[in-house]
Structures are given as structure tokens and as C-alpha cells.
Amino acid sequence: MNMKRLTKRMTMGAIALVCMVGVALPASASENNLLKKDPKGAYVPSETPDLSSLHSQPFSMKVQKKDEHALGPSNPSYTIDVDYNSTTHKAEGTLEVSFKNNIKNNLSELYFNLWANADVFKENGGGMNISDVKVNGENSTFEMNDTALHIKELSLRKNKKATVSMQFEVSLPEQQDRFGWYGDTVSMGNWFPILAVYDDEGWNVDPYYPYGESFYSLSGKFDVTVTTDKNQVIAATGEEVGKAKVSGDKATHRYIAKNVRDFALEMNPNYRVISTKVNNIKINVYYSGEHSKYAAALLESGEDSIRLFSEKFGKYPWPELDIVTMEGWFGGMEYPQLVMISLAGDRPLDWAKSVNAHEIGHQWFYGIIGNNEYDEPWLDESFASFAAALYDGELGSLQVDPIEDSYYHLSNQISDFTARADEGGISAYYYMIYNYGSSTLNDLRELLGDEAFYSSMRTYFKQQKFGISTTRDFISSMEKSTGRDLMPFFRDHRVLLSDQE
Ligand SMILES: [Zn+2]
């Protein structure tokens, strides 16, 4: 490591290292203040969450026989009908999801992720209850354990469609978060039971990760009907169908979203909305009065990001994108067609624009090109951070050395970082996945040259659009596009295929 690189490392990377120190230690007031200076665009909680549940999965999974190329259940199509009560902060309703059993003969079980049951939400009044589970119209045996729902004793035929229905009641916690309510703002990210993914490692029911994401779901269709107070202004994944139906003091809204892997909502009766169009895509910024000064900047950075990333990585595929402002310390949070920008405190305008670009970058890396965010967090976070640096015009400053502890790899699973939480594993997660990861992609760009790099990225986009990518898929796609052996490059950058096997 030469001193020049070290200096650059200190300017770029030390921010994340310094500010995350408070995470692994008992939180004092000053450490909490440091914590609030998060790495740009990262999901950083305001308090130090308890990580004890992170080392066991909600259900202890048997070691599964490797089932090459399994990825399902495929083509999920959700119909959700829910009532949100703004006084009790509860959403109650029904969910029906149809899918194809492309996994195995006589599929005997299914899992759903119930993220609302994570400890960090339960501590603040959140949680979810499930009842009346039916599979193809028949009552089914089910069991709930933390953030997982296990439906058992099934016999679903391969390559046939099946339908699961259930009733659910979800309480929102009072907290500034991607899921919760605070003041007038209601954030509904990861709020409904979502089908877990079965892949070559079996069912994925990893625990909720409070410093990042454990989310993993397949693209499908959503038809969501929401009834709530008629004065609520709602931003949502998808597009609203027709006008809301008003009855008394309630209004019913219906949204349809296609080729999305999740469905989020954000509402506030005091939201104002400004909109523009770019490449025939409607961009809306929903903002409350105290965030007025950010509205135009967020719309501008939204428009520039969509245009830039469509050109460099592949066309933004949906008709609409909503950018919503909210209170919260976490920087930003991505959902398909909806990004949350948390503006607690007095955030500078440029910070908000850059965070917005990071979250919009996730529309490509997580939204369009999906991945298992628990097993391979770098595949979305490093790429979104690279996208934000591209937007900021700061690719040249992405020259970051990896952390000295050689057991931290860029391709590590989240559990590899949290297992070392006491020694600063959470700081290492932010540093490696955000800073060193985006720097690695920039090194790859410099190695290949702009033309070959972006053209290969567009090929990767076409191959993985609406699907699930892995580290192996990314490397193999880049190697095929460029005709080069890139394994030495990735090995030098601590991207190891063995981390995922
Ligand atoms: Zn991110």
C-alpha cells in the first residue's frame, strides 16, 4: 500500500469506518451522533440493534442436497386487499398468491418471509399475525417462527400452478424506518407475507438484517388494493388504476405492478407532489412541507439518474418512479419503483441528490437484476454505490484499499460480517461492501475501458433482467462479453466464488 493510495483511502473510506464505530460498541450519545453520519445511501439504523438472532435462521434448515439451477416458485402473482387504519397503525387484509411449482415433484412445503416480525420492529409495537392459510382452497397446516412462515404437509405437482391464500394483520412500529410510522408519515416496506425463494441451497429464510438487507424474492405481478383515510396521499410501487373510490371518510386505491420483486407504500396526508417525465417515464417526488427545499433537487437528480443509468446499464423498464421524503436516519432505502430518502437532521442538498442516485441505482441492481441480498450483498450495494459515484462525477476518487483483515471478502455473506460484530464486523460490512466494492467496479472499468465495461454491463442487464444474478453469473457474463480471463482480477479484489459454495 503506497501512501498516495492510503491518503485517498482515508478521504473516501474512513468516513464509513469512523462513523460506524458506534455500532459494535455500547451506544453513547456521541457514538450515536457519529452513527448518523452514515455511508452515503446506506441503510443505517438509528439505534444499535440486537444481533443475537442473526446467527440462527428462523427455522433450522436441514442441509439440503444441492439442487443445481433450482429457482422458484416461479411467476408469483399477488393479489392483496388491505385496510390501513391511521389511528391504530394496523393493516388488515387478505393475500392470495399464485405461482408455478417449478422446483420439485410433490412439493411438500412452502415458506414465506414475514419481515414485520423482526425484533427491531416488535420492540416498538410492530408485528404480524397470519390466519386462515389455504393452499388451492384447502386449509393448510402452518407454523410461524420469527420472520418465517412454514406451510407444511403439501403435495404440489411439478410444473403446475398453485394458489396460497391467507389473512394477515400487520402492526406498524412507531419508528423512523423503512417499515413504521413516525408523525404523519407511514412507511410500508416489507410489510406483507412474501414468498421465500427456493434455490440450489434450499429454502431461504435468513434472519432480518437491521444494518442492511436480507431480502430475496422473485419478480412477479402485484395487484394491490388499499383502503385508508381519504386524505392520505399515497406513493406506491406500480401504477394506480383509475381514480380512488371515495366512500365516507375512506378512499380505496388500486395499484398494478408488473415484473417487480416487492411492493412498497409510503403515505402522508400532507404530502405535496411534483412530477416530470424522462424517456417517457413519470417521476414523482412526494415531500412534506419541512422537506420542501429538497423537492426540486430530488426531481432533478431523479431525472438525471434515470437518463444516465438507462444509457450506461440498460433501459429503465417501468412507466413510473416515486421518490418519497421521510424522517429517518438510514440514508435511503430502495424498493421497486419507489425510493425512500430519509432527511432527518439538516442534510445538505448534494447529499440528498447523491443518496437519491444510489437508491435509484438499486432499481437496476436489486430491482431489475435481483440477487440474494443476504448471501451476496455486494451484488446490489457495491453496484448502487458505483452508480451514485458515476452520477456524482466522482468515479476518479474511487480508489479504496480493502480492509487489512484478510477474512473479509467482498463476496462474503452478511453472516460472515455479523459473526465478527464484536470486532467491528458491521463497520467492515459497510467499508467493504459500499466503499471497496464500488472501488472494485471502478477498477474493472479502468481495466476494460469505458466502452467495453459499459457495453458488458448492458449485456449483463439483458441476460439477468427481472431474474436473479450471482457472483458467478456476473463474472461469467463479463468474461464472455470481453473475451478475457477476469478471475485473477476478481481474486485480487477478494471476490471469491468459494464464498458462496
Ligand atoms: Zn444501497
Coordinates of N, CA and C in Angstrom, one line a residue, residues 19-20 22-23 31-39 42-51 120-121 175-178 208-213 328-332 342 347 426 429-430:
C19 N -17.5 6.4 11.2 CA -18.9 6.7 11.7 C -19.6 5.4 12.2
M20 N -19.1 4.3 11.8 CA -19.7 3.0 12.2 C -19.2 2.5 13.5
G22 N -19.5 3.3 16.4 CA -20.5 3.2 17.5 C -21.4 2.0 17.4
V23 N -21.5 1.3 16.3 CA -22.4 0.2 16.1 C -22.1 -0.9 17.0
E31 N -21.5 8.5 20.2 CA -21.4 7.5 19.2 C -22.6 7.5 18.3
N32 N -23.8 7.7 19.0 CA -25.0 7.7 18.2 C -24.9 8.9 17.2
N33 N -24.3 10.0 17.6 CA -24.2 11.1 16.6 C -23.3 10.7 15.5
L34 N -22.3 10.0 15.8 CA -21.4 9.6 14.7 C -22.1 8.6 13.8
L35 N -22.9 7.8 14.4 CA -23.7 6.8 13.6 C -24.6 7.4 12.6
K36 N -25.0 8.6 12.9 CA -26.0 9.3 12.0 C -25.3 9.8 10.7
K37 N -23.9 9.9 10.7 CA -23.2 10.2 9.5 C -23.0 8.9 8.7
D38 N -24.0 8.4 8.1 CA -23.8 7.1 7.5 C -23.1 7.2 6.2
P39 N -22.6 6.0 5.7 CA -22.1 6.0 4.4 C -23.2 6.4 3.4
A42 N -26.6 4.3 2.4 CA -26.7 3.1 3.1 C -27.9 3.1 4.0
Y43 N -28.3 1.9 4.3 CA -29.3 1.7 5.3 C -28.7 1.6 6.7
V44 N -28.7 2.6 7.5 CA -28.0 2.6 8.8 C -29.1 2.9 9.9
P45 N -29.3 2.0 10.8 CA -30.3 2.2 11.8 C -29.9 3.3 12.8
S46 N -30.9 3.9 13.5 CA -30.6 5.0 14.4 C -30.1 4.4 15.7
E47 N -30.5 3.2 16.1 CA -30.0 2.7 17.3 C -29.2 1.4 17.0
T48 N -28.6 0.9 18.1 CA -27.8 -0.3 17.9 C -28.7 -1.5 18.1
P49 N -29.0 -2.2 17.0 CA -29.9 -3.3 17.2 C -29.2 -4.5 17.8
D50 N -30.0 -5.4 18.4 CA -29.5 -6.6 18.9 C -29.3 -7.6 17.8
L51 N -28.1 -8.1 17.7 CA -27.8 -9.0 16.6 C -27.9 -10.5 17.0
V120 N -36.5 -5.8 15.9 CA -36.4 -4.4 15.9 C -37.7 -3.7 15.7
F121 N -38.7 -4.4 15.1 CA -40.0 -3.8 14.9 C -40.9 -4.2 16.1
Q175 N -41.6 4.0 14.6 CA -40.1 4.3 14.5 C -39.9 4.8 13.1
Q176 N -38.8 5.6 13.0 CA -38.4 6.2 11.7 C -37.6 5.1 11.0
D177 N -38.3 4.5 10.1 CA -37.7 3.3 9.5 C -38.4 3.0 8.1
R178 N -37.8 2.0 7.4 CA -38.4 1.6 6.1 C -39.8 1.0 6.4
Y208 N -33.8 -11.3 9.5 CA -33.8 -9.9 9.2 C -32.4 -9.3 9.6
Y209 N -31.9 -8.4 8.7 CA -30.6 -7.8 8.9 C -30.8 -6.3 9.2
P210 N -30.7 -5.8 10.4 CA -31.0 -4.4 10.7 C -30.0 -3.4 10.1
Y211 N -28.8 -3.8 9.6 CA -27.9 -2.9 9.1 C -27.8 -2.9 7.6
G212 N -28.7 -3.6 7.0 CA -28.7 -3.7 5.5 C -29.9 -4.5 5.1
E213 N -29.8 -5.4 4.2 CA -31.0 -6.1 3.7 C -30.8 -7.6 3.7
G328 N -36.0 9.9 9.3 CA -35.2 8.6 9.4 C -33.8 8.9 9.2
W329 N -33.0 8.0 9.9 CA -31.5 8.2 9.8 C -30.8 7.4 8.8
F330 N -31.6 6.6 8.1 CA -30.9 5.5 7.4 C -30.3 5.9 6.0
G331 N -30.4 7.1 5.6 CA -29.9 7.5 4.3 C -31.0 7.3 3.3
G332 N -31.1 6.1 2.7 CA -32.1 5.9 1.8 C -32.5 4.4 1.8
S342 N -34.3 9.5 3.4 CA -34.6 9.9 4.8 C -33.8 11.2 5.1
R347 N -29.7 17.7 6.3 CA -28.9 17.1 5.3 C -28.6 18.1 4.2
I426 N -19.5 -5.0 11.6 CA -20.5 -4.2 10.9 C -19.8 -3.1 10.2
Y429 N -18.5 -4.5 7.1 CA -19.5 -4.7 6.1 C -19.7 -3.4 5.3
Y430 N -19.9 -2.3 6.0 CA -20.1 -1.0 5.3 C -18.9 -0.7 4.4

